[in-house]
């Protein structure tokens, strides 16, 4: 397959992720949209790595995946703590820094 197919897939996934972050009010959906954007970048990194015959992009993907896994664990813990305190995961109803 041509490089443009992978880049098109990556662009579509990233666009869906951006729309999810901008349009949704649920913290969990926003969190999943950020993960979708990270995976879109991973797809493009692997595609460029394969296209240029270099393994640096693939190695970078492993680092991004490990950071994303740590971010998922910490982010989910924060969401659970917020839900326990406020009984909602709606962004509009959560006022963390306001009295």
PDB file of C-alpha atoms in Angstrom, residues 18-95:
ATOM      1  CA  UNK A  18      -9.886  16.451  17.907  1.00  0.00           C
ATOM      2  CA  UNK A  19     -13.633  16.585  17.352  1.00  0.00           C
ATOM      3  CA  UNK A  20     -14.157  14.333  20.352  1.00  0.00           C
ATOM      4  CA  UNK A  21     -12.073  16.623  22.556  1.00  0.00           C
ATOM      5  CA  UNK A  22     -13.757  19.788  21.330  1.00  0.00           C
ATOM      6  CA  UNK A  23     -17.378  18.657  21.145  1.00  0.00           C
ATOM      7  CA  UNK A  24     -17.869  16.161  23.963  1.00  0.00           C
ATOM      8  CA  UNK A  25     -18.512  17.047  27.581  1.00  0.00           C
ATOM      9  CA  UNK A  26     -17.870  13.635  29.144  1.00  0.00           C
ATOM     10  CA  UNK A  27     -14.401  13.355  30.698  1.00  0.00           C
ATOM     11  CA  UNK A  28     -14.033   9.696  29.721  1.00  0.00           C
ATOM     12  CA  UNK A  29     -14.899  10.388  26.068  1.00  0.00           C
ATOM     13  CA  UNK A  30     -12.436  13.288  26.003  1.00  0.00           C
ATOM     14  CA  UNK A  31      -9.825  11.007  27.536  1.00  0.00           C
ATOM     15  CA  UNK A  32     -10.451   8.353  24.865  1.00  0.00           C
ATOM     16  CA  UNK A  33     -10.269  11.015  22.160  1.00  0.00           C
ATOM     17  CA  UNK A  34      -6.809  12.032  23.339  1.00  0.00           C
ATOM     18  CA  UNK A  35      -5.762   8.384  23.184  1.00  0.00           C
ATOM     19  CA  UNK A  36      -7.155   8.207  19.645  1.00  0.00           C
ATOM     20  CA  UNK A  37      -5.037  11.200  18.652  1.00  0.00           C
ATOM     21  CA  UNK A  38      -1.932   9.530  20.110  1.00  0.00           C
ATOM     22  CA  UNK A  39      -2.661   6.388  18.110  1.00  0.00           C
ATOM     23  CA  UNK A  40      -3.113   8.448  14.939  1.00  0.00           C
ATOM     24  CA  UNK A  41       0.349   9.904  15.435  1.00  0.00           C
ATOM     25  CA  UNK A  42       1.699   6.405  16.014  1.00  0.00           C
ATOM     26  CA  UNK A  43       0.232   5.243  12.700  1.00  0.00           C
ATOM     27  CA  UNK A  44       1.919   8.071  10.839  1.00  0.00           C
ATOM     28  CA  UNK A  45       5.235   7.472  12.623  1.00  0.00           C
ATOM     29  CA  UNK A  46       5.235   3.786  11.677  1.00  0.00           C
ATOM     30  CA  UNK A  47       4.216   4.628   8.102  1.00  0.00           C
ATOM     31  CA  UNK A  48       7.065   7.107   7.701  1.00  0.00           C
ATOM     32  CA  UNK A  49       9.459   4.697   9.362  1.00  0.00           C
ATOM     33  CA  UNK A  50       8.536   1.950   6.903  1.00  0.00           C
ATOM     34  CA  UNK A  51       8.595   4.331   3.959  1.00  0.00           C
ATOM     35  CA  UNK A  52      12.091   5.614   4.687  1.00  0.00           C
ATOM     36  CA  UNK A  53      13.443   2.235   5.801  1.00  0.00           C
ATOM     37  CA  UNK A  54      14.502   3.572   9.192  1.00  0.00           C
ATOM     38  CA  UNK A  55      13.628   2.110  12.585  1.00  0.00           C
ATOM     39  CA  UNK A  56      13.803   5.370  14.543  1.00  0.00           C
ATOM     40  CA  UNK A  57      10.077   6.048  14.090  1.00  0.00           C
ATOM     41  CA  UNK A  58       9.170   2.561  15.270  1.00  0.00           C
ATOM     42  CA  UNK A  59      11.345   2.946  18.358  1.00  0.00           C
ATOM     43  CA  UNK A  60       9.694   6.288  19.085  1.00  0.00           C
ATOM     44  CA  UNK A  61       6.275   4.606  18.839  1.00  0.00           C
ATOM     45  CA  UNK A  62       7.222   2.255  21.669  1.00  0.00           C
ATOM     46  CA  UNK A  63       8.097   5.241  23.861  1.00  0.00           C
ATOM     47  CA  UNK A  64       4.833   6.980  22.958  1.00  0.00           C
ATOM     48  CA  UNK A  65       2.879   3.812  23.753  1.00  0.00           C
ATOM     49  CA  UNK A  66       4.532   3.459  27.152  1.00  0.00           C
ATOM     50  CA  UNK A  67       3.816   7.103  28.019  1.00  0.00           C
ATOM     51  CA  UNK A  68       0.218   6.663  26.804  1.00  0.00           C
ATOM     52  CA  UNK A  69      -0.208   3.607  29.023  1.00  0.00           C
ATOM     53  CA  UNK A  70       1.055   5.517  32.049  1.00  0.00           C
ATOM     54  CA  UNK A  71      -1.169   8.465  31.135  1.00  0.00           C
ATOM     55  CA  UNK A  72      -4.163   6.140  30.849  1.00  0.00           C
ATOM     56  CA  UNK A  73      -3.572   4.695  34.306  1.00  0.00           C
ATOM     57  CA  UNK A  74      -3.093   8.084  35.981  1.00  0.00           C
ATOM     58  CA  UNK A  75      -5.909   9.718  34.008  1.00  0.00           C
ATOM     59  CA  UNK A  76      -8.381   6.981  34.852  1.00  0.00           C
ATOM     60  CA  UNK A  77      -7.453   7.222  38.521  1.00  0.00           C
ATOM     61  CA  UNK A  78      -8.086  10.978  38.429  1.00  0.00           C
ATOM     62  CA  UNK A  79     -11.444  10.475  36.691  1.00  0.00           C
ATOM     63  CA  UNK A  80     -12.482   7.908  39.307  1.00  0.00           C
ATOM     64  CA  UNK A  81     -11.467  10.273  42.128  1.00  0.00           C
ATOM     65  CA  UNK A  82     -13.439  13.124  40.544  1.00  0.00           C
ATOM     66  CA  UNK A  83     -16.484  10.886  40.138  1.00  0.00           C
ATOM     67  CA  UNK A  84     -16.321   9.819  43.766  1.00  0.00           C
ATOM     68  CA  UNK A  85     -16.234  13.431  44.944  1.00  0.00           C
ATOM     69  CA  UNK A  86     -18.699  15.067  42.531  1.00  0.00           C
ATOM     70  CA  UNK A  87     -20.762  12.056  41.300  1.00  0.00           C
ATOM     71  CA  UNK A  88     -20.473  13.256  37.709  1.00  0.00           C
ATOM     72  CA  UNK A  89     -18.025  13.044  34.814  1.00  0.00           C
ATOM     73  CA  UNK A  90     -19.497  15.964  32.889  1.00  0.00           C
ATOM     74  CA  UNK A  91     -16.872  18.635  32.206  1.00  0.00           C
ATOM     75  CA  UNK A  92     -19.352  21.489  32.554  1.00  0.00           C
ATOM     76  CA  UNK A  93     -20.429  20.364  36.030  1.00  0.00           C
ATOM     77  CA  UNK A  94     -16.892  19.806  37.332  1.00  0.00           C
ATOM     78  CA  UNK A  95     -15.424  22.971  38.768  1.00  0.00           C
TER      79      UNK A  95
END
